[in-house]
Amino acid sequence: MLTDNHFNNGLLFLSYLIMVADGILDEVELDALKKICRHEAISLDYLDNFIRYTKVLPEKEVYNKGLEEIAMCNDEEKLRVFGWLYRISEVDGTVHVKEIRFLIYSLKEAGIDFENIISAKDKLPTLF
């Protein structure tokens, strides 16, 4: 199911988790992820298959797979992934506490400073 592109895999795994952190995979967040996929040249067919694949996995496994994929990315790709995650967390107008905890914990695991994510997200297009 996964491709050899660790950036794409990591982005999708962690995006999925932040989107469902509040217990709801809503259309606004899904539309935002589709915009990200178009921007990052990830096919929407791949996204649909990825979501079907990921939905049946335990949350912990999705998280671990996401971090494994991110670990194989270069620093620029890591910053871009977390910049997108930040953008996704703000897209529905409400940043859920669990989304923030997930983001901060994931940053710590990936060895990235939060301040660097703010500047990385500012370089990405908005998702509204």
PDB file of C-alpha atoms in Angstrom:
ATOM      1  CA  MET A   1       0.000   0.000   0.000  1.00  0.00           C
ATOM      2  CA  LEU A   2       2.743   2.484   0.880  1.00  0.00           C
ATOM      3  CA  THR A   3       4.971   4.082  -1.721  1.00  0.00           C
ATOM      4  CA  ASP A   4       8.723   4.607  -1.547  1.00  0.00           C
ATOM      5  CA  ASN A   5       8.071   8.310  -0.938  1.00  0.00           C
ATOM      6  CA  HIS A   6       8.543   8.668   2.819  1.00  0.00           C
ATOM      7  CA  PHE A   7       7.459  12.319   2.773  1.00  0.00           C
ATOM      8  CA  ASN A   8       4.076  11.437   1.247  1.00  0.00           C
ATOM      9  CA  ASN A   9       3.549   8.463   3.554  1.00  0.00           C
ATOM     10  CA  GLY A  10       4.500  10.386   6.692  1.00  0.00           C
ATOM     11  CA  LEU A  11       2.407  13.378   5.686  1.00  0.00           C
ATOM     12  CA  LEU A  12      -0.670  11.238   5.104  1.00  0.00           C
ATOM     13  CA  PHE A  13      -0.317   9.107   8.240  1.00  0.00           C
ATOM     14  CA  LEU A  14       0.117  12.086  10.547  1.00  0.00           C
ATOM     15  CA  SER A  15      -2.468  14.201   8.710  1.00  0.00           C
ATOM     16  CA  TYR A  16      -5.003  11.433   9.147  1.00  0.00           C
ATOM     17  CA  LEU A  17      -4.297  11.306  12.884  1.00  0.00           C
ATOM     18  CA  ILE A  18      -4.589  15.037  13.411  1.00  0.00           C
ATOM     19  CA  MET A  19      -7.821  15.092  11.399  1.00  0.00           C
ATOM     20  CA  VAL A  20      -9.434  12.393  13.557  1.00  0.00           C
ATOM     21  CA  ALA A  21      -7.956  13.642  16.851  1.00  0.00           C
ATOM     22  CA  ASP A  22     -11.277  15.219  17.801  1.00  0.00           C
ATOM     23  CA  GLY A  23     -13.112  11.995  16.954  1.00  0.00           C
ATOM     24  CA  ILE A  24     -14.545  13.303  13.675  1.00  0.00           C
ATOM     25  CA  LEU A  25     -13.185  13.098  10.131  1.00  0.00           C
ATOM     26  CA  ASP A  26     -15.114  16.038   8.737  1.00  0.00           C
ATOM     27  CA  GLU A  27     -15.391  17.255   5.155  1.00  0.00           C
ATOM     28  CA  VAL A  28     -13.584  20.545   5.817  1.00  0.00           C
ATOM     29  CA  GLU A  29     -10.482  18.715   7.002  1.00  0.00           C
ATOM     30  CA  LEU A  30     -10.719  16.167   4.200  1.00  0.00           C
ATOM     31  CA  ASP A  31     -11.010  18.961   1.621  1.00  0.00           C
ATOM     32  CA  ALA A  32      -7.940  20.590   3.184  1.00  0.00           C
ATOM     33  CA  LEU A  33      -5.996  17.334   2.846  1.00  0.00           C
ATOM     34  CA  LYS A  34      -7.044  17.099  -0.797  1.00  0.00           C
ATOM     35  CA  LYS A  35      -5.649  20.611  -1.357  1.00  0.00           C
ATOM     36  CA  ILE A  36      -2.405  19.532   0.279  1.00  0.00           C
ATOM     37  CA  CYS A  37      -2.267  16.459  -1.946  1.00  0.00           C
ATOM     38  CA  ARG A  38      -2.749  18.582  -5.059  1.00  0.00           C
ATOM     39  CA  HIS A  39      -0.011  20.961  -3.877  1.00  0.00           C
ATOM     40  CA  GLU A  40       2.360  18.065  -3.104  1.00  0.00           C
ATOM     41  CA  ALA A  41       1.481  16.109  -6.293  1.00  0.00           C
ATOM     42  CA  ILE A  42      -0.115  13.198  -4.414  1.00  0.00           C
ATOM     43  CA  SER A  43      -2.904  11.642  -6.469  1.00  0.00           C
ATOM     44  CA  LEU A  44      -6.393  11.750  -5.014  1.00  0.00           C
ATOM     45  CA  ASP A  45      -6.811   8.069  -5.904  1.00  0.00           C
ATOM     46  CA  TYR A  46      -3.787   7.306  -3.730  1.00  0.00           C
ATOM     47  CA  LEU A  47      -5.281   9.438  -0.947  1.00  0.00           C
ATOM     48  CA  ASP A  48      -8.596   7.551  -1.108  1.00  0.00           C
ATOM     49  CA  ASN A  49      -6.817   4.187  -0.969  1.00  0.00           C
ATOM     50  CA  PHE A  50      -4.581   5.428   1.824  1.00  0.00           C
ATOM     51  CA  ILE A  51      -7.538   6.512   3.956  1.00  0.00           C
ATOM     52  CA  ARG A  52      -9.267   3.143   3.456  1.00  0.00           C
ATOM     53  CA  TYR A  53      -6.032   1.394   4.450  1.00  0.00           C
ATOM     54  CA  THR A  54      -5.456   3.608   7.474  1.00  0.00           C
ATOM     55  CA  LYS A  55      -9.007   3.515   8.857  1.00  0.00           C
ATOM     56  CA  VAL A  56      -8.659  -0.145   9.823  1.00  0.00           C
ATOM     57  CA  LEU A  57      -5.325   0.252  11.609  1.00  0.00           C
ATOM     58  CA  PRO A  58      -5.082   0.927  15.351  1.00  0.00           C
ATOM     59  CA  GLU A  59      -4.260   4.569  16.142  1.00  0.00           C
ATOM     60  CA  LYS A  60      -0.934   3.639  17.749  1.00  0.00           C
ATOM     61  CA  GLU A  61       0.161   1.742  14.631  1.00  0.00           C
ATOM     62  CA  VAL A  62      -0.749   4.689  12.387  1.00  0.00           C
ATOM     63  CA  TYR A  63       1.228   7.003  14.662  1.00  0.00           C
ATOM     64  CA  ASN A  64       4.281   4.719  14.751  1.00  0.00           C
ATOM     65  CA  LYS A  65       4.214   4.223  10.982  1.00  0.00           C
ATOM     66  CA  GLY A  66       3.944   7.977  10.506  1.00  0.00           C
ATOM     67  CA  LEU A  67       6.941   8.670  12.729  1.00  0.00           C
ATOM     68  CA  GLU A  68       8.957   5.916  11.007  1.00  0.00           C
ATOM     69  CA  GLU A  69       8.258   7.524   7.636  1.00  0.00           C
ATOM     70  CA  ILE A  70       9.097  11.015   8.939  1.00  0.00           C
ATOM     71  CA  ALA A  71      12.381   9.738  10.363  1.00  0.00           C
ATOM     72  CA  MET A  72      13.452   8.869   6.806  1.00  0.00           C
ATOM     73  CA  CYS A  73      12.782  12.412   5.550  1.00  0.00           C
ATOM     74  CA  ASN A  74      15.299  15.219   5.324  1.00  0.00           C
ATOM     75  CA  ASP A  75      14.952  18.248   7.605  1.00  0.00           C
ATOM     76  CA  GLU A  76      13.177  20.378   4.982  1.00  0.00           C
ATOM     77  CA  GLU A  77      10.589  17.645   4.362  1.00  0.00           C
ATOM     78  CA  LYS A  78      10.021  17.210   8.114  1.00  0.00           C
ATOM     79  CA  LEU A  79       9.370  20.918   8.518  1.00  0.00           C
ATOM     80  CA  ARG A  80       6.973  20.872   5.557  1.00  0.00           C
ATOM     81  CA  VAL A  81       5.041  17.917   7.002  1.00  0.00           C
ATOM     82  CA  PHE A  82       4.616  19.622  10.358  1.00  0.00           C
ATOM     83  CA  GLY A  83       3.783  22.925   8.689  1.00  0.00           C
ATOM     84  CA  TRP A  84       0.940  21.148   6.888  1.00  0.00           C
ATOM     85  CA  LEU A  85      -0.178  19.508  10.131  1.00  0.00           C
ATOM     86  CA  TYR A  86      -0.363  22.912  11.762  1.00  0.00           C
ATOM     87  CA  ARG A  87      -2.424  24.204   8.810  1.00  0.00           C
ATOM     88  CA  ILE A  88      -4.805  21.238   9.099  1.00  0.00           C
ATOM     89  CA  SER A  89      -5.291  21.809  12.824  1.00  0.00           C
ATOM     90  CA  GLU A  90      -6.558  25.344  12.201  1.00  0.00           C
ATOM     91  CA  VAL A  91      -8.711  24.670   9.123  1.00  0.00           C
ATOM     92  CA  ASP A  92     -11.993  23.823  10.880  1.00  0.00           C
ATOM     93  CA  GLY A  93     -11.870  26.992  12.969  1.00  0.00           C
ATOM     94  CA  THR A  94     -11.403  25.125  16.247  1.00  0.00           C
ATOM     95  CA  VAL A  95      -8.060  23.792  17.350  1.00  0.00           C
ATOM     96  CA  HIS A  96      -8.933  20.831  19.564  1.00  0.00           C
ATOM     97  CA  VAL A  97      -6.780  20.211  22.655  1.00  0.00           C
ATOM     98  CA  LYS A  98      -5.993  16.689  21.458  1.00  0.00           C
ATOM     99  CA  GLU A  99      -4.755  18.111  18.130  1.00  0.00           C
ATOM    100  CA  ILE A 100      -2.331  20.408  19.955  1.00  0.00           C
ATOM    101  CA  ARG A 101      -1.109  17.607  22.229  1.00  0.00           C
ATOM    102  CA  PHE A 102      -0.628  15.338  19.224  1.00  0.00           C
ATOM    103  CA  LEU A 103       1.269  18.044  17.337  1.00  0.00           C
ATOM    104  CA  ILE A 104       3.560  18.930  20.237  1.00  0.00           C
ATOM    105  CA  TYR A 105       4.268  15.305  21.149  1.00  0.00           C
ATOM    106  CA  SER A 106       4.985  14.425  17.508  1.00  0.00           C
ATOM    107  CA  LEU A 107       7.336  17.380  17.165  1.00  0.00           C
ATOM    108  CA  LYS A 108       9.213  16.222  20.229  1.00  0.00           C
ATOM    109  CA  GLU A 109       9.489  12.678  18.882  1.00  0.00           C
ATOM    110  CA  ALA A 110      10.750  13.997  15.537  1.00  0.00           C
ATOM    111  CA  GLY A 111      13.233  16.334  17.242  1.00  0.00           C
ATOM    112  CA  ILE A 112      11.773  19.540  15.785  1.00  0.00           C
ATOM    113  CA  ASP A 113      11.278  22.869  17.563  1.00  0.00           C
ATOM    114  CA  PHE A 114       7.788  24.371  17.520  1.00  0.00           C
ATOM    115  CA  GLU A 115       9.151  27.788  16.490  1.00  0.00           C
ATOM    116  CA  ASN A 116      10.521  26.259  13.293  1.00  0.00           C
ATOM    117  CA  ILE A 117       7.069  24.935  12.444  1.00  0.00           C
ATOM    118  CA  ILE A 118       5.521  28.387  12.649  1.00  0.00           C
ATOM    119  CA  SER A 119       7.909  29.720  10.005  1.00  0.00           C
ATOM    120  CA  ALA A 120       7.485  26.564   7.895  1.00  0.00           C
ATOM    121  CA  LYS A 121       3.686  26.830   7.927  1.00  0.00           C
ATOM    122  CA  ASP A 122       3.879  30.487   6.920  1.00  0.00           C
ATOM    123  CA  LYS A 123       5.624  29.412   3.699  1.00  0.00           C
ATOM    124  CA  LEU A 124       2.731  27.102   2.782  1.00  0.00           C
ATOM    125  CA  PRO A 125      -0.541  28.188   1.200  1.00  0.00           C
ATOM    126  CA  THR A 126      -3.562  28.531   3.448  1.00  0.00           C
ATOM    127  CA  LEU A 127      -6.220  25.830   3.280  1.00  0.00           C
ATOM    128  CA  PHE A 128      -9.340  27.992   3.740  1.00  0.00           C
TER     129      PHE A 128
END
